[in-house]
Amino acid sequence: MKRICFDAIYFEMDMIVKQRLCEELVRLVEAEDHLEFWYLGCHTAVESLSLQIICKLQKTYPAKRIEIVKVADPVKQAQQNCDFNAEFLQAISNEDPDGFPIGLEKREIIAPWIEGKCEAYDNRFSAHHRKVWRWALEQCDILIAYNYD
């Protein structure tokens, strides 16, 4: 079993990169019987495109165990559970708060509570998010990164 995650900061991709991402994902699926694709959200072009490709690969290779895993941040989740608007916002949206399409089959893992200075303050969410992202990276075997310069 291999765990794979994606790292990208850009919202657009050119056709050559899209084709390369597809080829790499097909290569991984053909090489392994069980794959888990870990996401903290689905907001960039790389995450969205990879999710589309993975959904197609699940249908193309039904004998393979290809899973989509959503890594939930315990701090963000606690805040959403307290927010009375969360249900309303999700009801009018075609995505969940982390950008995944509604109805997408995925397994959810809650990251561990990571204690530190930033967790004591409400306005330091991005520092905490980086800790959760680092934890998720440490759990994965393969990182697919897109950095365009």
CSV table of C-alpha atoms in Angstrom, one decimal:
chain,number,residue,atom,x,y,z
A,1,MET,CA,0.0,0.0,0.0
A,2,LYS,CA,1.2,3.4,-0.9
A,3,ARG,CA,0.0,6.8,0.3
A,4,ILE,CA,0.2,9.7,-2.1
A,5,CYS,CA,-0.3,13.4,-1.5
A,6,PHE,CA,-0.2,16.4,-3.8
A,7,ASP,CA,1.5,19.8,-3.3
A,8,ALA,CA,0.7,22.7,-5.6
A,9,ILE,CA,0.4,26.4,-5.2
A,10,TYR,CA,-0.8,27.3,-8.6
A,11,PHE,CA,-4.4,27.4,-9.8
A,12,GLU,CA,-3.7,26.8,-13.5
A,13,MET,CA,-1.8,24.1,-15.4
A,14,ASP,CA,-0.7,23.8,-19.0
A,15,MET,CA,-1.7,20.8,-21.1
A,16,ILE,CA,1.7,19.1,-21.0
A,17,VAL,CA,1.6,19.1,-17.2
A,18,LYS,CA,-1.9,17.7,-17.2
A,19,GLN,CA,-0.9,14.9,-19.5
A,20,ARG,CA,2.2,14.1,-17.3
A,21,LEU,CA,0.1,14.0,-14.2
A,22,CYS,CA,-2.3,11.6,-15.8
A,23,GLU,CA,0.5,9.4,-17.0
A,24,GLU,CA,2.1,9.3,-13.5
A,25,LEU,CA,-1.1,8.4,-11.8
A,26,VAL,CA,-1.8,5.6,-14.3
A,27,ARG,CA,1.8,4.4,-13.7
A,28,LEU,CA,1.3,4.4,-9.9
A,29,VAL,CA,-2.1,2.5,-10.2
A,30,GLU,CA,-0.6,-0.1,-12.5
A,31,ALA,CA,2.3,-0.7,-10.2
A,32,GLU,CA,0.4,-1.0,-6.9
A,33,ASP,CA,-2.7,-2.9,-5.8
A,34,HIS,CA,-3.7,-0.5,-3.0
A,35,LEU,CA,-3.3,3.3,-3.1
A,36,GLU,CA,-4.5,6.0,-0.8
A,37,PHE,CA,-4.6,9.6,-2.2
A,38,TRP,CA,-4.5,12.0,0.7
A,39,TYR,CA,-6.0,15.5,0.5
A,40,LEU,CA,-6.3,18.3,3.0
A,41,GLY,CA,-8.6,20.1,0.6
A,42,CYS,CA,-9.4,20.4,-3.1
A,43,HIS,CA,-8.8,24.0,-4.0
A,44,THR,CA,-6.0,24.0,-6.6
A,45,ALA,CA,-5.9,22.9,-10.2
A,46,VAL,CA,-3.6,20.0,-9.4
A,47,GLU,CA,-5.8,18.8,-6.6
A,48,SER,CA,-9.0,19.1,-8.7
A,49,LEU,CA,-7.5,17.5,-11.8
A,50,SER,CA,-5.9,14.6,-9.8
A,51,LEU,CA,-9.2,14.0,-8.1
A,52,GLN,CA,-10.9,13.7,-11.5
A,53,ILE,CA,-8.2,11.4,-12.8
A,54,ILE,CA,-8.4,9.2,-9.7
A,55,CYS,CA,-12.2,8.9,-10.0
A,56,LYS,CA,-11.7,7.7,-13.6
A,57,LEU,CA,-9.0,5.3,-12.6
A,58,GLN,CA,-11.3,3.8,-9.9
A,59,LYS,CA,-13.7,2.9,-12.7
A,60,THR,CA,-11.0,1.8,-15.1
A,61,TYR,CA,-9.2,-0.5,-12.6
A,62,PRO,CA,-12.0,-1.9,-10.4
A,63,ALA,CA,-9.7,-4.7,-9.1
A,64,LYS,CA,-7.3,-2.2,-7.6
A,65,ARG,CA,-8.1,-0.6,-4.3
A,66,ILE,CA,-7.9,3.1,-4.9
A,67,GLU,CA,-9.0,5.3,-2.0
A,68,ILE,CA,-9.5,9.0,-1.6
A,69,VAL,CA,-8.6,10.1,1.9
A,70,LYS,CA,-9.6,13.5,3.3
A,71,VAL,CA,-7.4,14.6,6.2
A,72,ALA,CA,-9.4,16.7,8.5
A,73,ASP,CA,-7.9,19.4,10.7
A,74,PRO,CA,-9.2,18.9,14.3
A,75,VAL,CA,-9.1,22.6,15.0
A,76,LYS,CA,-11.0,23.5,11.8
A,77,GLN,CA,-13.5,20.8,12.4
A,78,ALA,CA,-14.2,22.0,15.9
A,79,GLN,CA,-14.8,25.5,14.6
A,80,GLN,CA,-17.1,24.2,11.9
A,81,ASN,CA,-19.1,22.2,14.4
A,82,CYS,CA,-19.7,25.3,16.4
A,83,ASP,CA,-20.7,27.4,13.4
A,84,PHE,CA,-24.5,27.4,13.0
A,85,ASN,CA,-24.0,28.6,9.4
A,86,ALA,CA,-22.0,25.5,8.3
A,87,GLU,CA,-25.1,23.4,7.4
A,88,PHE,CA,-26.7,26.3,5.6
A,89,LEU,CA,-23.6,27.0,3.6
A,90,GLN,CA,-23.2,23.3,2.6
A,91,ALA,CA,-26.8,23.1,1.7
A,92,ILE,CA,-26.5,25.8,-0.9
A,93,SER,CA,-23.1,24.7,-2.2
A,94,ASN,CA,-22.2,21.9,-4.5
A,95,GLU,CA,-19.0,21.4,-2.6
A,96,ASP,CA,-18.1,20.7,1.0
A,97,PRO,CA,-16.2,23.3,2.9
A,98,ASP,CA,-12.9,21.8,1.9
A,99,GLY,CA,-13.7,21.9,-1.8
A,100,PHE,CA,-14.6,18.3,-2.5
A,101,PRO,CA,-17.6,17.6,-4.7
A,102,ILE,CA,-20.7,16.6,-2.8
A,103,GLY,CA,-21.2,12.8,-3.0
A,104,LEU,CA,-17.6,11.9,-3.6
A,105,GLU,CA,-16.7,8.7,-1.9
A,106,LYS,CA,-13.9,9.4,0.4
A,107,ARG,CA,-12.6,8.2,3.8
A,108,GLU,CA,-11.9,10.8,6.4
A,109,ILE,CA,-9.0,10.8,8.8
A,110,ILE,CA,-8.8,13.3,11.6
A,111,ALA,CA,-5.2,14.5,12.0
A,112,PRO,CA,-3.9,14.4,15.6
A,113,TRP,CA,-4.3,17.5,17.8
A,114,ILE,CA,-0.9,19.2,17.5
A,115,GLU,CA,-0.1,21.3,20.5
A,116,GLY,CA,2.0,24.4,20.2
A,117,LYS,CA,2.0,28.2,20.6
A,118,CYS,CA,-0.3,28.9,17.6
A,119,GLU,CA,-3.1,26.7,18.9
A,120,ALA,CA,-3.6,29.0,21.9
A,121,TYR,CA,-4.7,31.9,19.5
A,122,ASP,CA,-7.7,32.0,17.3
A,123,ASN,CA,-5.9,34.2,14.7
A,124,ARG,CA,-3.1,31.8,14.0
A,125,PHE,CA,-5.0,29.2,12.0
A,126,SER,CA,-2.6,29.2,9.0
A,127,ALA,CA,0.4,28.3,11.3
A,128,HIS,CA,-1.6,25.4,12.7
A,129,HIS,CA,-2.7,24.3,9.1
A,130,ARG,CA,1.0,24.1,8.1
A,131,LYS,CA,1.6,21.7,11.1
A,132,VAL,CA,-1.3,19.5,9.9
A,133,TRP,CA,0.0,19.6,6.4
A,134,ARG,CA,3.5,18.6,7.6
A,135,TRP,CA,1.9,15.7,9.6
A,136,ALA,CA,0.0,14.5,6.5
A,137,LEU,CA,3.2,14.6,4.4
A,138,GLU,CA,5.1,12.5,6.9
A,139,GLN,CA,2.3,9.8,6.6
A,140,CYS,CA,2.7,9.6,2.8
A,141,ASP,CA,5.1,7.6,0.8
A,142,ILE,CA,4.9,9.7,-2.4
A,143,LEU,CA,4.6,13.4,-2.9
A,144,ILE,CA,3.5,14.7,-6.3
A,145,ALA,CA,4.4,18.3,-6.5
A,146,TYR,CA,3.7,21.0,-9.1
A,147,ASN,CA,5.9,24.1,-8.9
A,148,TYR,CA,5.8,26.3,-12.0
A,149,ASP,CA,8.3,29.1,-12.4
